Short mmCIF file of C-alpha atoms in Angstrom, two decimals:
data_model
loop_
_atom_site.label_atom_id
_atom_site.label_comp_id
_atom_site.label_asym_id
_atom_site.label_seq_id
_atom_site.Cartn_x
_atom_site.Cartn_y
_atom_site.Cartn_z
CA UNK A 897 -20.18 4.12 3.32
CA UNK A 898 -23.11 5.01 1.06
CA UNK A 899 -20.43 6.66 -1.85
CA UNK A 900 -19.51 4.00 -3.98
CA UNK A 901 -15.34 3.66 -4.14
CA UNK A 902 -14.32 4.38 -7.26
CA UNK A 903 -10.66 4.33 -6.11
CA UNK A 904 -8.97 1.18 -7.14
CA UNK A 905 -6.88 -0.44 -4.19
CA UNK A 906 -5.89 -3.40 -2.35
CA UNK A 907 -8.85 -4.95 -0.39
CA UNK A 908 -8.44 -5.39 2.94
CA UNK A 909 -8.60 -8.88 3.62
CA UNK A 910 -6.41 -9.74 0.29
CA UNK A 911 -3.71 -7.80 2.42
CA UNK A 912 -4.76 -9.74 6.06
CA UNK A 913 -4.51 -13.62 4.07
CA UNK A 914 -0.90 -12.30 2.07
CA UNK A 915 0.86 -10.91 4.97
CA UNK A 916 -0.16 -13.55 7.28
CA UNK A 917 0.92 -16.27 4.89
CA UNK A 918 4.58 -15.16 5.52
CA UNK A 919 4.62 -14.46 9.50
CA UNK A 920 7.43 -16.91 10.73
CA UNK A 921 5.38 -17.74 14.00
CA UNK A 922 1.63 -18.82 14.62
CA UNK A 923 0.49 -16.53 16.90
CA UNK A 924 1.40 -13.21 14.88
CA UNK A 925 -2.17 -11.57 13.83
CA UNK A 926 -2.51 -8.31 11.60
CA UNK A 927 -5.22 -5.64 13.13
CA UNK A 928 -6.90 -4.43 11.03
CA UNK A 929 -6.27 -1.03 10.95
CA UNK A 930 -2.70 -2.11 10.03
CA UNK A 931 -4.09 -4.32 7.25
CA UNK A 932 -5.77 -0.97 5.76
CA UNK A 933 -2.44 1.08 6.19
CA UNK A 934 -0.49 -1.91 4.31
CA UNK A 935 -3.50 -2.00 1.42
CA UNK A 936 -2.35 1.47 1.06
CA UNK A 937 1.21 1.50 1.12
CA UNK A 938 1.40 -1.44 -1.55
CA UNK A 939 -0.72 0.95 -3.85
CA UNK A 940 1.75 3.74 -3.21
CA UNK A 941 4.29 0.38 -4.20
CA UNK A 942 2.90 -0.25 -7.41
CA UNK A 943 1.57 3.06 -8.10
CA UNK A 944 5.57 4.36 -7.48
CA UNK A 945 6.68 1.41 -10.29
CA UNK A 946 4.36 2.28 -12.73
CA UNK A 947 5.26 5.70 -12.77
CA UNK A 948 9.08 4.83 -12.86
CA UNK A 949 7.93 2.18 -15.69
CA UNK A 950 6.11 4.61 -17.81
CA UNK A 951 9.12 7.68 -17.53
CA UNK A 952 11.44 5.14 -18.32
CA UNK A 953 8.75 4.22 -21.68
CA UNK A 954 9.03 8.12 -22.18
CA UNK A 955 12.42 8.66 -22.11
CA UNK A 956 12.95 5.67 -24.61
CA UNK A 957 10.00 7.35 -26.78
CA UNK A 958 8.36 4.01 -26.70
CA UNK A 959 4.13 3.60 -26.63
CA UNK A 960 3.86 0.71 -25.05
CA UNK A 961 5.73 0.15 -21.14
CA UNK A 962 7.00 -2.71 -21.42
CA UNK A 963 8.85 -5.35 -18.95
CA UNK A 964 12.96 -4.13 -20.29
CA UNK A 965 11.50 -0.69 -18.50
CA UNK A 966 10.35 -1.83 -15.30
CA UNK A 967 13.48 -3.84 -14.89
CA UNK A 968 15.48 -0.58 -15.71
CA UNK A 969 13.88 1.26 -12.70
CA UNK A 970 13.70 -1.44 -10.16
CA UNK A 971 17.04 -1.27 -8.80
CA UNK A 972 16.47 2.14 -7.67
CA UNK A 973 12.64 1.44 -6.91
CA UNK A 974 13.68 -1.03 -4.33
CA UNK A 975 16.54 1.36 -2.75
CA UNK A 976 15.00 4.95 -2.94
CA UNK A 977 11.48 3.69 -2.11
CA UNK A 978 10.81 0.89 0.45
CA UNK A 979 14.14 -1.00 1.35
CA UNK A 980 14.29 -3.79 4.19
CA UNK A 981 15.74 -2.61 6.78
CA UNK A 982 15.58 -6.24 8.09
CA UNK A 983 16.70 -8.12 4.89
CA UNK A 984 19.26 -6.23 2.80
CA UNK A 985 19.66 -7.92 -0.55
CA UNK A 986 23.46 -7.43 -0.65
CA UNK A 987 25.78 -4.85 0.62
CA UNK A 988 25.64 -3.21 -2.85
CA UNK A 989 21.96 -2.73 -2.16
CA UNK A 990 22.74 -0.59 1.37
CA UNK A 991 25.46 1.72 -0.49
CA UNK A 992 22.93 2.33 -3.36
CA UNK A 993 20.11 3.29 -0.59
CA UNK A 994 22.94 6.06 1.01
CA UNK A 995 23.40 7.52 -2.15
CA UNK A 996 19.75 7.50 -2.98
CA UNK A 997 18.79 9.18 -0.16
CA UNK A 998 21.60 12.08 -1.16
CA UNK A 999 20.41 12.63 -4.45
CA UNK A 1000 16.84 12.56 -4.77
CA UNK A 1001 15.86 10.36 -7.51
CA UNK A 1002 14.19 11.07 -10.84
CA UNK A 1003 10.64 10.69 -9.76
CA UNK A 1004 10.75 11.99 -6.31
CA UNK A 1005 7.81 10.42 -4.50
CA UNK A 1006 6.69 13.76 -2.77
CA UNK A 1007 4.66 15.19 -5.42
CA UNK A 1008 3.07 11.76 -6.50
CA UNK A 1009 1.90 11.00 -2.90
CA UNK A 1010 0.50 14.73 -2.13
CA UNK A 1011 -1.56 14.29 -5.40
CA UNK A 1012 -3.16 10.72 -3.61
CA UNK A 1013 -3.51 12.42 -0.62
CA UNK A 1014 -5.40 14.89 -2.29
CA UNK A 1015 -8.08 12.93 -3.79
CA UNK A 1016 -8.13 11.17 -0.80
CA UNK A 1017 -9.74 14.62 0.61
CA UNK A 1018 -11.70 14.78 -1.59
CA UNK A 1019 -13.38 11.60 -0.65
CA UNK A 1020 -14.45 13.45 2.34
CA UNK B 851 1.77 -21.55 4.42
CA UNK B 852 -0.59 -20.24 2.20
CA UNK B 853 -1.46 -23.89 0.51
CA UNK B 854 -4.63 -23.32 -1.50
CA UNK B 855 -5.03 -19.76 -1.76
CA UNK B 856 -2.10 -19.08 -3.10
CA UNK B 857 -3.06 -18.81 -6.67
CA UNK B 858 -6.10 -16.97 -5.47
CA UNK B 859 -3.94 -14.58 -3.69
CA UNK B 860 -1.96 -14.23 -6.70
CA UNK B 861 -4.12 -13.41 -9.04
CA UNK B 862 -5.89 -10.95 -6.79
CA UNK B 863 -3.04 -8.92 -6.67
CA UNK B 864 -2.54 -9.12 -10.03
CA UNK B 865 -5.90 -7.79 -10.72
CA UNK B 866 -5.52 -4.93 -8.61
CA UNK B 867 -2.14 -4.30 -10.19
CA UNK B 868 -3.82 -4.14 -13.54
CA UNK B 869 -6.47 -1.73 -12.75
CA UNK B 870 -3.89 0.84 -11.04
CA UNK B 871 -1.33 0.02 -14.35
CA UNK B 872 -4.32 0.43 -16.34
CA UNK B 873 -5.54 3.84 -15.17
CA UNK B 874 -2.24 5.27 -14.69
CA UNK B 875 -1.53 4.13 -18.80
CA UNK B 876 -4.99 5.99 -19.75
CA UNK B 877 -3.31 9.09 -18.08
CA UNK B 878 -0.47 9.42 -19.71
CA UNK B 879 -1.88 7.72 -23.35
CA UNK B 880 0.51 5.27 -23.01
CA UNK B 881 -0.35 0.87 -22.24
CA UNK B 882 1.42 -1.52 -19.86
CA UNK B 883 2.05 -4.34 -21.51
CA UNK B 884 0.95 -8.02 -20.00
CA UNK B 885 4.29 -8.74 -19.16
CA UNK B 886 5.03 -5.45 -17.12
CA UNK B 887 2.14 -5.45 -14.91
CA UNK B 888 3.05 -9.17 -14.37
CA UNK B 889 6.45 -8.27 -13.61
CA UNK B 890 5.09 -5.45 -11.16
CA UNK B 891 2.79 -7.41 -9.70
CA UNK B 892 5.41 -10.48 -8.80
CA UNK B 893 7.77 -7.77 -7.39
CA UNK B 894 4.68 -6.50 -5.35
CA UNK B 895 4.20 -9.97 -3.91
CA UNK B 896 7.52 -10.38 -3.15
CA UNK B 897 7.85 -7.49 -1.79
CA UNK B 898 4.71 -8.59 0.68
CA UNK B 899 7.33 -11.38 1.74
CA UNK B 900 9.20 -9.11 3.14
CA UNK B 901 7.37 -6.64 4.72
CA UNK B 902 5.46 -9.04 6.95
CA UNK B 903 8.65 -10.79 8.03
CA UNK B 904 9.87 -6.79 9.33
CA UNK B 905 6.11 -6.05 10.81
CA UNK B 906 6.27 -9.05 12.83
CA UNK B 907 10.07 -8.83 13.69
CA UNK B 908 8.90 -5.00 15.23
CA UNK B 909 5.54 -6.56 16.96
CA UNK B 910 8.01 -9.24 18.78
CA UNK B 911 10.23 -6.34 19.95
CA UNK B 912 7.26 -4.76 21.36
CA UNK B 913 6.43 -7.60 22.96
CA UNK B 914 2.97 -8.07 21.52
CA UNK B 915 1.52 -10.83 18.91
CA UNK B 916 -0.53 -8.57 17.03
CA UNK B 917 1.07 -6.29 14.56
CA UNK B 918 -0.22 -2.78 15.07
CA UNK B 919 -0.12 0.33 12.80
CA UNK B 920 2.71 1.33 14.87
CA UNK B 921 4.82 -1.64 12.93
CA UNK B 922 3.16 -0.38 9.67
CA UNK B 923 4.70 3.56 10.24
CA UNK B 924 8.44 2.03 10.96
CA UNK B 925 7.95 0.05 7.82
CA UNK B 926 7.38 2.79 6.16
CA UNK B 927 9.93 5.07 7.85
CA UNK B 928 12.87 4.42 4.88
CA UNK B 929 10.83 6.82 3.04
CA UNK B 930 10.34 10.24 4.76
CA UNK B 931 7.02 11.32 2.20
CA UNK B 932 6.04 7.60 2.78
CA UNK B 933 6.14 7.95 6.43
CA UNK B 934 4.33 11.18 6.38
CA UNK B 935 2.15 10.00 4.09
CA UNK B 936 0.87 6.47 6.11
CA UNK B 937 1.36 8.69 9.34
CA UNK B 938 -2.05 11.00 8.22
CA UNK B 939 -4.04 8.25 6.84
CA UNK B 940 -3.71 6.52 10.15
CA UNK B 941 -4.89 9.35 11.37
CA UNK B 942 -7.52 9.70 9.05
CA UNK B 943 -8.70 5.83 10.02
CA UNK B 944 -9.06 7.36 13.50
CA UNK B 945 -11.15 9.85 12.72
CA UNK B 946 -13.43 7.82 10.67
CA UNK B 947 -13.96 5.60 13.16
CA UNK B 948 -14.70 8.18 15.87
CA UNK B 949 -16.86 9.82 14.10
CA UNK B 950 -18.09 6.59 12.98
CA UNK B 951 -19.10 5.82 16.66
CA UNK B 952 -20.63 9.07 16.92
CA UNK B 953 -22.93 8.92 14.30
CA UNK B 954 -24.28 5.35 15.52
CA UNK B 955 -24.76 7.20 18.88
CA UNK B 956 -26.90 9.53 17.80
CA UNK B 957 -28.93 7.93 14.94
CA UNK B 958 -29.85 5.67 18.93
CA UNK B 959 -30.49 8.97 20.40
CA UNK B 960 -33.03 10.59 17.27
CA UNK B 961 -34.80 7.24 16.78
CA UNK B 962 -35.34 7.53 20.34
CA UNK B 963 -36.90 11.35 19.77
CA UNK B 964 -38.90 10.03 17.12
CA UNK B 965 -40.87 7.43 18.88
CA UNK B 966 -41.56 9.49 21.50
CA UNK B 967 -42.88 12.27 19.61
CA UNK B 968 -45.18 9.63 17.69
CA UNK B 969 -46.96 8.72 21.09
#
């Protein structure tokens, strides 16, 4: 690619070396066309915390984001955004998730992820 | 089972963590502090944990050893703008690389033109 990448991301074999650290069995491999898709759904991770971070730093009319405001928004972070289905943390966890996905939470993801997917055409 | 890149691996998400904190603060004139992009970027590789635990629990099903982007999408299915969202980029990769394979073809083919038009 001869532009240079001025978007910040995951690199692709950061991904490959962290998910394959945790596969259970030897002979599990990552392509690596699903290592790129991973690299970018961990940036829509942290890019979705920092976002509910820095409302949450709004809201509270505070400059700085600090940890007290990430810790605020996890709980619904980890059951509106990207939930196990495999590894529910408790059965409080699973009711929250049915009730998140009823009432769309404060910072929907929608508008966030068109605005990625839009300077990811502009790449083009 | 990562032994001695762990640290490494650590800190490299961390870094990358930073940046996107770091950009997103200069956009809304507000800082992350050290201790919140830590705290994101812990959750983050937690969070890595247990994604590759699901992606290889849906490559098993499927009876293969390599985990494909088809794993990736039903990660990513909880999340309907998520799933849309990883859905067109793998699309995208496709793409890219056809037209990847393209291009090599024919910068072959022209290079061929030139020489001959040389003699």
């Amino acid at each position: 690619m001869a532009e240079q990448d001025a978007e910040i991301g995951f690199r692709k074999d950061t991904v490959s070396k962290l998910l394959s650290g945790s596969f259970k069995e030897e002979k599990t491999k990552l392509s690596g066309d699903a290592a790129l898709l991973m690299a970018e759904m961990l940036k829509v991770f942290v890019q979705e915390a920092a976002v509910r971070s820095l409302k949450q730093a709004e809201s509270e009319d505070s400059d700085q984001v600090d940890i007290e405001h990430f810790e605020k928004v996890l709980p619904q972070l980890k059951a509106a955004v990207l939930p196990s289905l495999l590894h529910a943390t408790s059965s409080k966890a699973h009711l929250c998730s049915s009730v998140e996905q009823q009432v769309l939470p404060a910072c929907s993801m929608v508008p966030f992820i068109k605005a990625s997917w839009s300077s990811w055409k502009q790449l083009e | 089972m990562w032994r001695v890149g762990f640290q490494r691996l650590k800190a490299a998400v961390h870094f990358t963590v930073g940046r996107l904190c770091q950009k997103l603060g200069e956009n809304h004139r507000r800082v992350f502090s050290r201790q919140a992009i830590a705290a994101i970027a812990e959750t983050t590789f937690r969070q890595c944990d247990i994604f590759a635990k699901d992606l290889e629990a849906f490559a098993r099903h499927a009876k293969r050893s390599t985990v494909s982007t088809e794993d990736v999408k039903l990660v990513a299915r909880r999340s309907t703008a998520l799933s849309i969202y990883i859905q067109n980029k793998s699309e995208e990769l496709n793409q890219e690389q056809r037209e990847l394979k393209k291009k090599n073809t024919g910068k072959r083919k022209s290079r061929d033109t030139e020489e001959e038009s040389r003699e």
